Short mmCIF file of C-alpha atoms in Angstrom, two decimals:
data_model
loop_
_atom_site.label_atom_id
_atom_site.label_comp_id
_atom_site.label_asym_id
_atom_site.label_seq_id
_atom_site.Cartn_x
_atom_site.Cartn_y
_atom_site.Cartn_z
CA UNK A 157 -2.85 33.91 10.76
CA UNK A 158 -0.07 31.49 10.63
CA UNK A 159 3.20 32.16 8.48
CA UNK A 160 3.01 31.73 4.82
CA UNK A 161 5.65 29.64 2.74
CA UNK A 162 6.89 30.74 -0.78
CA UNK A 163 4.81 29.20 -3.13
CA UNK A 164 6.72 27.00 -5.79
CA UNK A 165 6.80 26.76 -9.22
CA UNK A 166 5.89 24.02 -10.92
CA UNK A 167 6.07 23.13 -14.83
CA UNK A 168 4.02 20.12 -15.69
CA UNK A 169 1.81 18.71 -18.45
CA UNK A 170 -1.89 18.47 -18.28
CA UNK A 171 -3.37 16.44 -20.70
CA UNK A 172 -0.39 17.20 -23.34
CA UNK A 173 -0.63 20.77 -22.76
CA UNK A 174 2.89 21.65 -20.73
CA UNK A 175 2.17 24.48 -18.93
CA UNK A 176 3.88 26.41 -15.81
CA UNK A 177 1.77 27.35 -12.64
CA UNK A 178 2.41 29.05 -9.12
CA UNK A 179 1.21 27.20 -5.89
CA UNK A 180 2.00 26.09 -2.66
CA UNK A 181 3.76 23.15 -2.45
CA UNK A 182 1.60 21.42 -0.11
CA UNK A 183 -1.87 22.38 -2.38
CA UNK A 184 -3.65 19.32 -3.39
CA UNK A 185 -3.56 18.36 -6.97
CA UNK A 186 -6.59 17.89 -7.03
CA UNK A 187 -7.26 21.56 -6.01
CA UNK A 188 -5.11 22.99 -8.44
CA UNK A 189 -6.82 21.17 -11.08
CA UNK A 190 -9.96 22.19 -10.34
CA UNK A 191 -9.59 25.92 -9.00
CA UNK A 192 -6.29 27.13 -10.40
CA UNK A 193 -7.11 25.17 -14.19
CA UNK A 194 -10.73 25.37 -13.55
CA UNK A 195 -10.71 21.64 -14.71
CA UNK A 196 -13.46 20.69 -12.66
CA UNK A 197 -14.28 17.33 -14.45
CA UNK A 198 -12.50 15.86 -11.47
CA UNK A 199 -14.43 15.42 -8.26
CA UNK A 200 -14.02 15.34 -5.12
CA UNK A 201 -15.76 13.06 -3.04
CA UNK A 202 -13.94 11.28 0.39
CA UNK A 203 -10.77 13.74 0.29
CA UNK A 204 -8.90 10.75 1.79
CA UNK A 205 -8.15 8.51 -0.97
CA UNK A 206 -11.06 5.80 -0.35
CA UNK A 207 -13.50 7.13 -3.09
CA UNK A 208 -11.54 7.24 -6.27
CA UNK A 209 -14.11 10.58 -7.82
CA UNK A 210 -10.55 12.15 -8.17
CA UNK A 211 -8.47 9.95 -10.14
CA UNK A 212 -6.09 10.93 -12.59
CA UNK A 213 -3.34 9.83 -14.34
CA UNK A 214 0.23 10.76 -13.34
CA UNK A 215 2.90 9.75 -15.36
CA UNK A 216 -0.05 6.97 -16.95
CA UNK A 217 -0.41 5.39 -13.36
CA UNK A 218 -3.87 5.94 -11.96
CA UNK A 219 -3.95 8.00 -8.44
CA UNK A 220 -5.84 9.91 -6.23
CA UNK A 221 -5.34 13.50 -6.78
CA UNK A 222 -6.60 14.54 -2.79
CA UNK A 223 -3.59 12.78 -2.02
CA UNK A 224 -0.85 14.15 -4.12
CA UNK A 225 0.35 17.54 -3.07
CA UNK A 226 1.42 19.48 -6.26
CA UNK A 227 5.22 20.09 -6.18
CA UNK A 228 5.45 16.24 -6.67
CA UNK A 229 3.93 16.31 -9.95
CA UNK A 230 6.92 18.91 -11.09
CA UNK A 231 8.22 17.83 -14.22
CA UNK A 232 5.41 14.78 -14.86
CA UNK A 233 2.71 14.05 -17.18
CA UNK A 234 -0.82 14.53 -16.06
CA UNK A 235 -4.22 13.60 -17.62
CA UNK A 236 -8.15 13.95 -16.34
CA UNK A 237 -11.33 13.37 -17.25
CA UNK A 238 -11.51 16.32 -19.81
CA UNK A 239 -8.02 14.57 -22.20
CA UNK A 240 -10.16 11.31 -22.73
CA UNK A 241 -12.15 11.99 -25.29
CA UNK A 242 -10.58 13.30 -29.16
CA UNK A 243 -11.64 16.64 -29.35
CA UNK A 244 -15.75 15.82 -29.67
CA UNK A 245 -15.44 12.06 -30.18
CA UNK A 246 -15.85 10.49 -26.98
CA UNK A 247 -13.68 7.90 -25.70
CA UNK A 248 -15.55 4.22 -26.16
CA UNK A 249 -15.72 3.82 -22.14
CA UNK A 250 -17.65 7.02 -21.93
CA UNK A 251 -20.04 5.87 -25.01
CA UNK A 252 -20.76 2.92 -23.12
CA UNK A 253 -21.00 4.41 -20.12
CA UNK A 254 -23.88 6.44 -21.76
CA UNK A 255 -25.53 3.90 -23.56
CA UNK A 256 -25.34 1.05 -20.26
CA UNK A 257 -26.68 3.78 -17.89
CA UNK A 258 -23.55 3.46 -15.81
CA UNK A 259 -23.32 7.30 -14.76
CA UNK A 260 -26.72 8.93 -12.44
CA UNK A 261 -25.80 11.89 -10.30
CA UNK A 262 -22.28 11.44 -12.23
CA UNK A 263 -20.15 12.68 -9.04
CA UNK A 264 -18.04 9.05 -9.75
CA UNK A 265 -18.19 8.99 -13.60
CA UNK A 266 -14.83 10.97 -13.95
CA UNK A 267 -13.03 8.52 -11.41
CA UNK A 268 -14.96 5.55 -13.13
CA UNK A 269 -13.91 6.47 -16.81
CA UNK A 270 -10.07 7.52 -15.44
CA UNK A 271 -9.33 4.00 -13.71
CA UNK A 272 -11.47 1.63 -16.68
CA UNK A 273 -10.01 3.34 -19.19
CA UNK A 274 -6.50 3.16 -17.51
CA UNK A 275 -7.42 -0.97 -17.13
CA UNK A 276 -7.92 -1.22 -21.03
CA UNK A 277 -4.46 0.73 -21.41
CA UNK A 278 -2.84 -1.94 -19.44
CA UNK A 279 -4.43 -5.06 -20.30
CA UNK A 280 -6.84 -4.46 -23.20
CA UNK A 281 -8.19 -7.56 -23.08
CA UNK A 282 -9.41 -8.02 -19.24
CA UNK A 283 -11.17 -11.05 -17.77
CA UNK A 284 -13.90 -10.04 -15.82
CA UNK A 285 -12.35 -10.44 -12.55
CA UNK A 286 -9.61 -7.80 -13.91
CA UNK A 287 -12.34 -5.50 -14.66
CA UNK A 288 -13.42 -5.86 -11.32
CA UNK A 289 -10.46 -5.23 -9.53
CA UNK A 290 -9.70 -2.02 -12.19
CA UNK A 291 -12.68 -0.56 -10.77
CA UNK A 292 -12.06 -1.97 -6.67
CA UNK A 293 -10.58 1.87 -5.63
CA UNK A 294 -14.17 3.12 -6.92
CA UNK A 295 -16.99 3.89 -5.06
CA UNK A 296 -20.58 4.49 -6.73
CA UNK A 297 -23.50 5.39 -4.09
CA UNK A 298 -26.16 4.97 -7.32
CA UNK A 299 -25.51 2.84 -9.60
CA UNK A 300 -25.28 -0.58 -7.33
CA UNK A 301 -22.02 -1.38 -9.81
CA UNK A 302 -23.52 -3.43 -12.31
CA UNK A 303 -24.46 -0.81 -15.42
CA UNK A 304 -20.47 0.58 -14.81
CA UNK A 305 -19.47 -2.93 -14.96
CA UNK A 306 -21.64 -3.71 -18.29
CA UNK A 307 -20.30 -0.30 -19.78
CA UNK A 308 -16.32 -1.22 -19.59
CA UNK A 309 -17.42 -4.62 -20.56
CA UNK A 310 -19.29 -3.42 -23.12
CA UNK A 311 -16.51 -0.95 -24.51
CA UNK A 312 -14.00 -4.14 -24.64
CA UNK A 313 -16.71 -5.96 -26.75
CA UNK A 314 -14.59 -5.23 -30.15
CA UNK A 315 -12.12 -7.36 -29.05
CA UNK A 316 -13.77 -9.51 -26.67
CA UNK A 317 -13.90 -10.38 -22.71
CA UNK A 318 -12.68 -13.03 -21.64
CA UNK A 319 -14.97 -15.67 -19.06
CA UNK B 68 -10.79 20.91 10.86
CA UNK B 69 -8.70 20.75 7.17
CA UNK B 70 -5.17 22.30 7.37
CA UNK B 71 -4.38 26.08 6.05
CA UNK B 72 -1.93 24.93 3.65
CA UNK B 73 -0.22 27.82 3.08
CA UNK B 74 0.98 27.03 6.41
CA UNK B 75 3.33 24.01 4.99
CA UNK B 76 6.19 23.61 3.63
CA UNK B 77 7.27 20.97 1.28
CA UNK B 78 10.60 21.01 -0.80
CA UNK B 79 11.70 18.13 -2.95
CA UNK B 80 15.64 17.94 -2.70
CA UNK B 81 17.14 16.97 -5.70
CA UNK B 82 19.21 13.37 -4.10
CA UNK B 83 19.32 11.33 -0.94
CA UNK B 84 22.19 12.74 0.14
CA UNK B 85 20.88 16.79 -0.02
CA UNK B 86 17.71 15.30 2.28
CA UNK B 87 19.67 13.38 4.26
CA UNK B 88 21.64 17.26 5.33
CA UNK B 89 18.82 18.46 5.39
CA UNK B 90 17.50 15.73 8.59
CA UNK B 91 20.52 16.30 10.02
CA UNK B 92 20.56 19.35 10.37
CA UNK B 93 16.91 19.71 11.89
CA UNK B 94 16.27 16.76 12.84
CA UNK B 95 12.16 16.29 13.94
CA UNK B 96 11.64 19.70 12.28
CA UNK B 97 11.00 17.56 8.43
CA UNK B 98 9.45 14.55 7.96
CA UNK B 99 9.60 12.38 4.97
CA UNK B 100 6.95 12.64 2.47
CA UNK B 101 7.07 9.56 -0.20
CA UNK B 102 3.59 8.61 -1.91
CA UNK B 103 1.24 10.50 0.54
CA UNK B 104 -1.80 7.79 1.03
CA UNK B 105 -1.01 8.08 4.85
CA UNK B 106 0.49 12.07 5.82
CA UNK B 107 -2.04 13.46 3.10
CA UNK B 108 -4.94 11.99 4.99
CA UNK B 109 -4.09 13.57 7.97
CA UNK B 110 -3.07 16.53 5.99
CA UNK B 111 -6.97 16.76 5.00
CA UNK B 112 -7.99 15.95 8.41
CA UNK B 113 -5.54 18.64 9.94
CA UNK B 114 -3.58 16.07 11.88
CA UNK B 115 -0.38 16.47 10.99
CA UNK B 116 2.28 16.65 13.73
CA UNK B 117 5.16 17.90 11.55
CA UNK B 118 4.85 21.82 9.12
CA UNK B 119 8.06 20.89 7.10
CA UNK B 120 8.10 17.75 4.54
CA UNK B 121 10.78 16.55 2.46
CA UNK B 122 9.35 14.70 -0.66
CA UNK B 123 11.31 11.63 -1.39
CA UNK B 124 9.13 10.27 -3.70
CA UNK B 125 11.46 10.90 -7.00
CA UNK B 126 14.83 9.99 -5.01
CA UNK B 127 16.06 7.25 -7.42
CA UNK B 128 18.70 6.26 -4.63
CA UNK B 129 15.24 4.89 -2.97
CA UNK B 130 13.42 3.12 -5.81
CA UNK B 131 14.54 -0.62 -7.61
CA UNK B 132 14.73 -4.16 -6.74
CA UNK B 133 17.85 -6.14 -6.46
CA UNK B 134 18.10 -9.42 -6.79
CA UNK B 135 21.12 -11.68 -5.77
CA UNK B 136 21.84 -15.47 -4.87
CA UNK B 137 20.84 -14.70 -1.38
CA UNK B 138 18.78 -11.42 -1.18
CA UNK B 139 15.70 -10.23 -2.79
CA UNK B 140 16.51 -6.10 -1.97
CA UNK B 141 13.50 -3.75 -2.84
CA UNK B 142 14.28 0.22 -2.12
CA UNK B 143 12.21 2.00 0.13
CA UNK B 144 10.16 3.79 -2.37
CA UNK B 145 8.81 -0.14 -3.90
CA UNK B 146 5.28 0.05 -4.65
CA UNK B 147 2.26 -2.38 -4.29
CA UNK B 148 2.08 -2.47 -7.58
CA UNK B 149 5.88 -2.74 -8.53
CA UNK B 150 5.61 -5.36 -5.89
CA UNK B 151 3.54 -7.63 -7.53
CA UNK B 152 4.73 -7.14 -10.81
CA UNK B 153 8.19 -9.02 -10.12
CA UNK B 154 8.86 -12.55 -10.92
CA UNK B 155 11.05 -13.40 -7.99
CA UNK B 156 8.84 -11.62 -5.34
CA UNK B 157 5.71 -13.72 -6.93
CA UNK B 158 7.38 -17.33 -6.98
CA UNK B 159 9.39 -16.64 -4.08
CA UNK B 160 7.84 -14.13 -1.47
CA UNK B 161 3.87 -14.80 -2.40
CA UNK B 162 2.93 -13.43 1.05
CA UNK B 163 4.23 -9.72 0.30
CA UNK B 164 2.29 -9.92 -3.28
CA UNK B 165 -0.75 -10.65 -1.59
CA UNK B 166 -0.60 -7.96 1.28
CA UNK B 167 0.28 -5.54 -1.60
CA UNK B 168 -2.60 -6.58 -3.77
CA UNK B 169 -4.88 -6.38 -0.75
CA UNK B 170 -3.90 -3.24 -0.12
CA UNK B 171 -6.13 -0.12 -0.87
CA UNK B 172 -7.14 -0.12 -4.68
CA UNK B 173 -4.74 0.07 -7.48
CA UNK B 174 -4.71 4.43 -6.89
CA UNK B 175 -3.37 3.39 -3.40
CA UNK B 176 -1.19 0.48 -4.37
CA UNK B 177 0.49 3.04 -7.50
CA UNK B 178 1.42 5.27 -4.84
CA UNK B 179 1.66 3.64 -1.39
CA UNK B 180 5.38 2.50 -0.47
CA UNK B 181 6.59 -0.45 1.36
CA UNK B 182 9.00 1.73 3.69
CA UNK B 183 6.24 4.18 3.99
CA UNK B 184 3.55 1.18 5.15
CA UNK B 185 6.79 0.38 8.12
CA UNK B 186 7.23 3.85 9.39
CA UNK B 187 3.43 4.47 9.61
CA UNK B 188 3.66 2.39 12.37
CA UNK B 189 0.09 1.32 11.91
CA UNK B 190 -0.88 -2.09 13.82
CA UNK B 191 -3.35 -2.62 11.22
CA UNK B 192 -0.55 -2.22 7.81
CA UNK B 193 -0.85 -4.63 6.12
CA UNK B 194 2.54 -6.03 4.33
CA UNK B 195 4.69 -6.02 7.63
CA UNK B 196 2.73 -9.40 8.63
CA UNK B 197 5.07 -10.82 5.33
CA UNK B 198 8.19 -8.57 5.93
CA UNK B 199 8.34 -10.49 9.47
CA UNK B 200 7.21 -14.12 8.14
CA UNK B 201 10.49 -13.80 5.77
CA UNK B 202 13.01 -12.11 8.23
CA UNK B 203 13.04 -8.88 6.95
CA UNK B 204 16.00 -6.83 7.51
CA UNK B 205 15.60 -3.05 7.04
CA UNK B 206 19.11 -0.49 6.12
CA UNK B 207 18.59 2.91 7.99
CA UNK B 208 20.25 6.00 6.05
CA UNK B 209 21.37 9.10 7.88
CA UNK B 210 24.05 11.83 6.46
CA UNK B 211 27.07 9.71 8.87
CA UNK B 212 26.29 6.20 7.44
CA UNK B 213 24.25 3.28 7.38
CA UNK B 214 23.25 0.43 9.62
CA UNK B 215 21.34 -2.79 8.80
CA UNK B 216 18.21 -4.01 11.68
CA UNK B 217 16.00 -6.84 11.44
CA UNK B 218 12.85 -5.63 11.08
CA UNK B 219 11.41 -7.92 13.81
CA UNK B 220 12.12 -4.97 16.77
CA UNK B 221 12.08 -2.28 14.69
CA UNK B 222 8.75 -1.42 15.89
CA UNK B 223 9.51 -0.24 19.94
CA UNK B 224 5.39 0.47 20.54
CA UNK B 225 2.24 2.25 19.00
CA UNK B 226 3.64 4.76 16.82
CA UNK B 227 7.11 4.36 18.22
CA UNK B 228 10.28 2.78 16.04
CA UNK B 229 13.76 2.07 16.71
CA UNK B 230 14.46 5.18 13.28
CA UNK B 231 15.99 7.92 14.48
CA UNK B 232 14.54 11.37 13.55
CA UNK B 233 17.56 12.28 11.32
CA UNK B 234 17.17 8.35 9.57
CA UNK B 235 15.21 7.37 6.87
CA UNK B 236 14.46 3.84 5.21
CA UNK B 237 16.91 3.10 1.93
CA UNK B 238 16.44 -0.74 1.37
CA UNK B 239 14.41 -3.59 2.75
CA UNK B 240 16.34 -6.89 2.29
CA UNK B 241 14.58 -10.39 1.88
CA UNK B 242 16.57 -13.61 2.72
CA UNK B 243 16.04 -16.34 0.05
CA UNK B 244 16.01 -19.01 2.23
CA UNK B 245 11.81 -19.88 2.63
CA UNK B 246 11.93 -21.70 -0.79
CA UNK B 247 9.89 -25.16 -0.58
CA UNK B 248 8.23 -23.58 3.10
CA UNK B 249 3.94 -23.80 3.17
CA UNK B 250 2.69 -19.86 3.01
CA UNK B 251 -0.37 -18.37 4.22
CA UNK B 252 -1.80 -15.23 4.08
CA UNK B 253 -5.53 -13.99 5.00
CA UNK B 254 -6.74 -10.34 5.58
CA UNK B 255 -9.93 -10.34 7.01
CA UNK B 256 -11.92 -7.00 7.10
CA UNK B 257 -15.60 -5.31 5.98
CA UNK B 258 -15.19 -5.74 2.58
CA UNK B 259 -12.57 -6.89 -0.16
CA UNK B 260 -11.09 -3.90 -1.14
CA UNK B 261 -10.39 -1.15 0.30
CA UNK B 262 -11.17 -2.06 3.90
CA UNK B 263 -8.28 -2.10 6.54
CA UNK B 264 -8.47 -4.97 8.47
CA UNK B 265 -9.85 -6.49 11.55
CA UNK B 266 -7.30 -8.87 11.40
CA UNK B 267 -4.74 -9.60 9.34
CA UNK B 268 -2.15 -12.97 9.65
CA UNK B 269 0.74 -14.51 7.45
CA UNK B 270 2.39 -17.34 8.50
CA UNK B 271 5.18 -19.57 6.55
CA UNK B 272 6.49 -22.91 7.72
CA UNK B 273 8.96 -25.31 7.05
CA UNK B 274 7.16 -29.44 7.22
CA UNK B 275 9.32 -32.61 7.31
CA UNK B 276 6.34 -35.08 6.69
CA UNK B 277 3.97 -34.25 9.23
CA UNK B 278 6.41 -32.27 11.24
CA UNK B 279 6.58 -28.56 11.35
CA UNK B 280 10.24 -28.07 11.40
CA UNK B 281 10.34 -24.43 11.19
CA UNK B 282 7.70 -21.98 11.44
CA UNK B 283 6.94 -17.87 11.40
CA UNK B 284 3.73 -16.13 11.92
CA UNK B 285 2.85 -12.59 12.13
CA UNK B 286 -0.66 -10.68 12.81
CA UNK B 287 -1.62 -7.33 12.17
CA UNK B 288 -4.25 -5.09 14.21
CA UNK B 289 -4.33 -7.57 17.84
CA UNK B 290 -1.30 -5.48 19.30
CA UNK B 291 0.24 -2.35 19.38
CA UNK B 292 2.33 -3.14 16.67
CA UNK B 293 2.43 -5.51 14.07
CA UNK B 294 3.17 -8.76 16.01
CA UNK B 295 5.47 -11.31 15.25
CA UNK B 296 3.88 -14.54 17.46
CA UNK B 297 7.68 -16.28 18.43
CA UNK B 298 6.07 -17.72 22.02
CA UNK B 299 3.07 -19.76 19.38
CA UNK B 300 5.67 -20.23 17.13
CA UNK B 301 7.68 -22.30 19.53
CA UNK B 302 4.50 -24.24 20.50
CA UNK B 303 4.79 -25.56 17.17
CA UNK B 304 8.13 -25.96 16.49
CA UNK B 305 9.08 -29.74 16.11
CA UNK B 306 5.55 -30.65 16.88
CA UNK B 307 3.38 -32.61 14.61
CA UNK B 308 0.12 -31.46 13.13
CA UNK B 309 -2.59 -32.76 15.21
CA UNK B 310 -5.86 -31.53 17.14
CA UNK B 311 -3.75 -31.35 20.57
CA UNK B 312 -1.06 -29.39 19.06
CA UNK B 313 -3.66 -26.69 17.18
CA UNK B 314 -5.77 -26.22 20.64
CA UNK B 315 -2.70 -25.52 22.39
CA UNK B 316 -1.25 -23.50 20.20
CA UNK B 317 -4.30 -21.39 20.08
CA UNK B 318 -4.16 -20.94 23.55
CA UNK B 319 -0.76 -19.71 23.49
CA UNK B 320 -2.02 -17.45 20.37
CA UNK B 321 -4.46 -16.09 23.25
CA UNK B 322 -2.52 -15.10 25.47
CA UNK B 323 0.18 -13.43 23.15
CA UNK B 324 -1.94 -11.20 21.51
CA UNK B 325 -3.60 -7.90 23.11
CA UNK B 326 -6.34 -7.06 20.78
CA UNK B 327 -8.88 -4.28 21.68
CA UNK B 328 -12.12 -2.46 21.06
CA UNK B 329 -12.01 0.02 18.39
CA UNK B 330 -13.84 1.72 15.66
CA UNK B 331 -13.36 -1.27 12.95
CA UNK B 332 -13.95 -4.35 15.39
CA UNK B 333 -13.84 -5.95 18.92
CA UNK B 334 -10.98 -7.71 21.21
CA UNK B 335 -13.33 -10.67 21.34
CA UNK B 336 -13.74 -10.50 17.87
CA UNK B 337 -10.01 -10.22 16.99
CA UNK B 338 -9.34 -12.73 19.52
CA UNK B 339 -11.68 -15.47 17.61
CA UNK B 340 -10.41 -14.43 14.22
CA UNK B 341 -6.95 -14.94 15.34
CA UNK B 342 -7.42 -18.10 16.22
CA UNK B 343 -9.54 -19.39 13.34
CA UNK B 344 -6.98 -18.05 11.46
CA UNK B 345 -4.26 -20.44 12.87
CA UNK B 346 -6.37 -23.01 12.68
CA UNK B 347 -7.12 -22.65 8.89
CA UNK B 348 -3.08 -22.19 8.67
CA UNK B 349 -2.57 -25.35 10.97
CA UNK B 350 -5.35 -27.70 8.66
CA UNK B 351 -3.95 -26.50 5.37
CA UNK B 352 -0.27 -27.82 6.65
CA UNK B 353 -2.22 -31.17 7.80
CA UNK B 354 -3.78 -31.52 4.57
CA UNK B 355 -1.04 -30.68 2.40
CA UNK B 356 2.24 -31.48 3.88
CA UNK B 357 3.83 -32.29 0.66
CA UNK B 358 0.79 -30.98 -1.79
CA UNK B 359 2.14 -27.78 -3.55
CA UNK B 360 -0.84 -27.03 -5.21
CA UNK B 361 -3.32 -26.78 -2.15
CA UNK B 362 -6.08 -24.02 -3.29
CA UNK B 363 -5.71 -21.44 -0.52
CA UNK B 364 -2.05 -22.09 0.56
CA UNK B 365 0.18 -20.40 -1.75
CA UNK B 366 3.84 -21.85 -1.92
CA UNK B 367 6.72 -20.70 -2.75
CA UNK B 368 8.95 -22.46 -4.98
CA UNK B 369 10.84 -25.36 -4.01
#
């Protein structure tokens, strides 16, 4: 068994909760998350930052968790899949995700919701091509796209897509 | 076979200067850790060379773009997306928006750096094509001082770089002298996004009329390194656009390039890319020696 380093400690907050946790530094964020925080929302699909089922937010930029070892998100802001929606009212990406068909075996819904609803955050009002390209670091092996597509364009309906 | 990661060390030091001590006094025992969408794959994959990693990601020495009357300066930590959010990078250095807009998807381009995309060393990255179309200069950092290189030679063979162990990247500087020069850029790979490429080519030149006064090209992924093609670029030089001047230039592009046989594509392949590629550079300077608004060529300010 090879030598053991000291894990760190690391205070961060996770979806507005700030909370402190041990690890080692090296541990994938997106492990922590989902065994230490048991906030298994996020997925893991590639583990090599192709696939985009384990986006989060750091800091409000989108990124792949597989690829972030913890101690760099000491001291930042972190959200998943489960601080979208307000307490039982789902975000609008998710309710048009639902009501588009834009999830199946769900493995890329997190990932999905986490980067479209990131787009509207930055640039509520997205062309199509924007929308598009806010989904690019995605992959969906059901779907075939177009119901995902139709959801976020559907959720930016109240205020309109532009051609 | 993933790595045991209780096996690695990572410590974040708190400035430039406590990691730059900390290289010099083990140098090749840690290696710089910035964004992580290269050393965490091979993390995952169990491929890393190095145990101990220095995470430079929140080093502010390393982050910011300067701008002066004769230097665009972008720190080492500069990412896609910071990239091709600035004003003078997008009217001035169109190239290096493009590579960083074609590179990964937007997780990737949050996180991926431009010194981090140099000391890869990958033949396939894809923004050094632009860094050596615009003359690139890179400043090296250790704990006894600076020095300034031009990034054309910093890369010494596959994986190999003129950066000493104890060194790392602080600032990439960008000459402002391309304004009014005809820019090209074209990544060619499986798909759109997300795909590294087969082959990958930027070029920039400088036309008087129908004359191509001055010129730069660089390919990605048909070489060892990222090349910079000087022996087609002085085919060109002071010739004027014609069908005699493109076939011999792309024989000269033929026999300066050494593309091979790998997992994403073939030397032939490559080899006919390459080529086409030039050619669709060459036409668009034919067609549009004074047009600015050619769809396809981007160009910089005049």
């Amino acid at each position: 068994m090879p030598d053991r380093v000291n894990k760190a400690e690391i205070t961060c907050t996770v979806n507005g909760e700030t909370l402190s946790l041990k690890a080692y530094p090296m541990a994938r964020l997106l492990d922590v998350l989902r065994q230490e925080l048991r906030l298994t929302g996020t997925k893991e699909g590639c583990g090599e930052g192709e696939c985009g089922a384990c986006s989060v937010w750091i800091d409000g930029e989108i990124a792949n968790s597989c690829l972030v070892p913890v101690l760099q998100v000491a001291g930042s802001e972190i959200k998943t899949i489960e601080g979208i929606a307000t307490g039982e009212q789902l975000h609008a990406v998710q309710e048009a995700f639902i009501s588009c068909g834009g999830a199946q075996c769900g493995i890329c819904t997190p990932g999905m919701v986490m980067a479209a609803v990131n787009l509207l955050e930055r640039t509520p009002h997205p062309s199509e091509t924007e929308i598009r390209m806010g989904l690019a670091g995605n992959l969906c092996r059901c779907t075939g796209y177009m119901k995902i597509f139709e959801a976020v364009v559907r959720a930016c309906q109240a205020t309109g897509v532009k051609a | 076979m993933r790595s045991y990661v209780p096996a690695y060390e990572l410590r974040a030091p708190q400035s430039l200067e406590a990691a730059l001590e900390l290289l010099e006094r083990e140098p090749d025992v840690w290696r710089p850790l910035a964004g992580g969408t290269d050393l965490m794959v091979l993390f995952e994959a169990g491929k890393l060379t190095h145990r101990k990693f220095l995470s430079i990601w929140k080093l502010s020495e390393l982050k910011g773009v300067e701008v002066t009357p004769e230097h665009v300066t972008l720190g080492a930590l500069t990412t896609y997306t910071q990239v091709q959010a600035h004003a003078v990078l997008q009217r001035e250095f169109p190239l290096l928006c493009q590579a960083a807009r074609e590179t990964g998807g937007i997780a990737t381009q949050n996180r991926g750096t431009l010194a981090g995309n140099i000391v890869n060393g990958s033949p396939a990255a894809d923004s050094p094509p632009a860094l050596l179309v615009y003359d690139a200069q890179i400043e090296l950092v250790s704990a006894r001082g600076s020095r300034w290189v031009p990034y054309q030679g910093f890369h010494t063979g596959y994986k190999t770089m003129v950066l000493r162990p104890e060194e790392i990247i602080r600032r990439i500087r960008l000459p402002r002298t391309k304004q009014g020069w005809r820019q090209y850029y074209r990544k060619v790979g499986t798909r759109k996004a997300q795909a590294i490429s087969k082959v990958c080519f930027a070029g920039s030149a400088q036309m008087q009329h129908n004359t191509i006064r001055d010129i730069r090209m660089a390919l990605g992924s048909v070489a060892p390194i990222v090349l910079r093609c000087a022996r087609t670029e002085a085919a060109l030089r002071s010739q004027k656009v014609s069908a005699g001047a493109f076939a011999a230039a792309k024989e000269v592009l033929a026999q300066e390039i050494t593309p091979i046989d790998d997992m994403r594509s073939t030397a032939a392949y490559r080899l006919r890319v390459a080529q086409n590629l030039l050619e669709e550079f060459l036409l668009q300077l034919q067609n549009n020696g004074g047009d600015e608004s050619h769809r396809g060529l981007a160009a910089a300010e005049s």
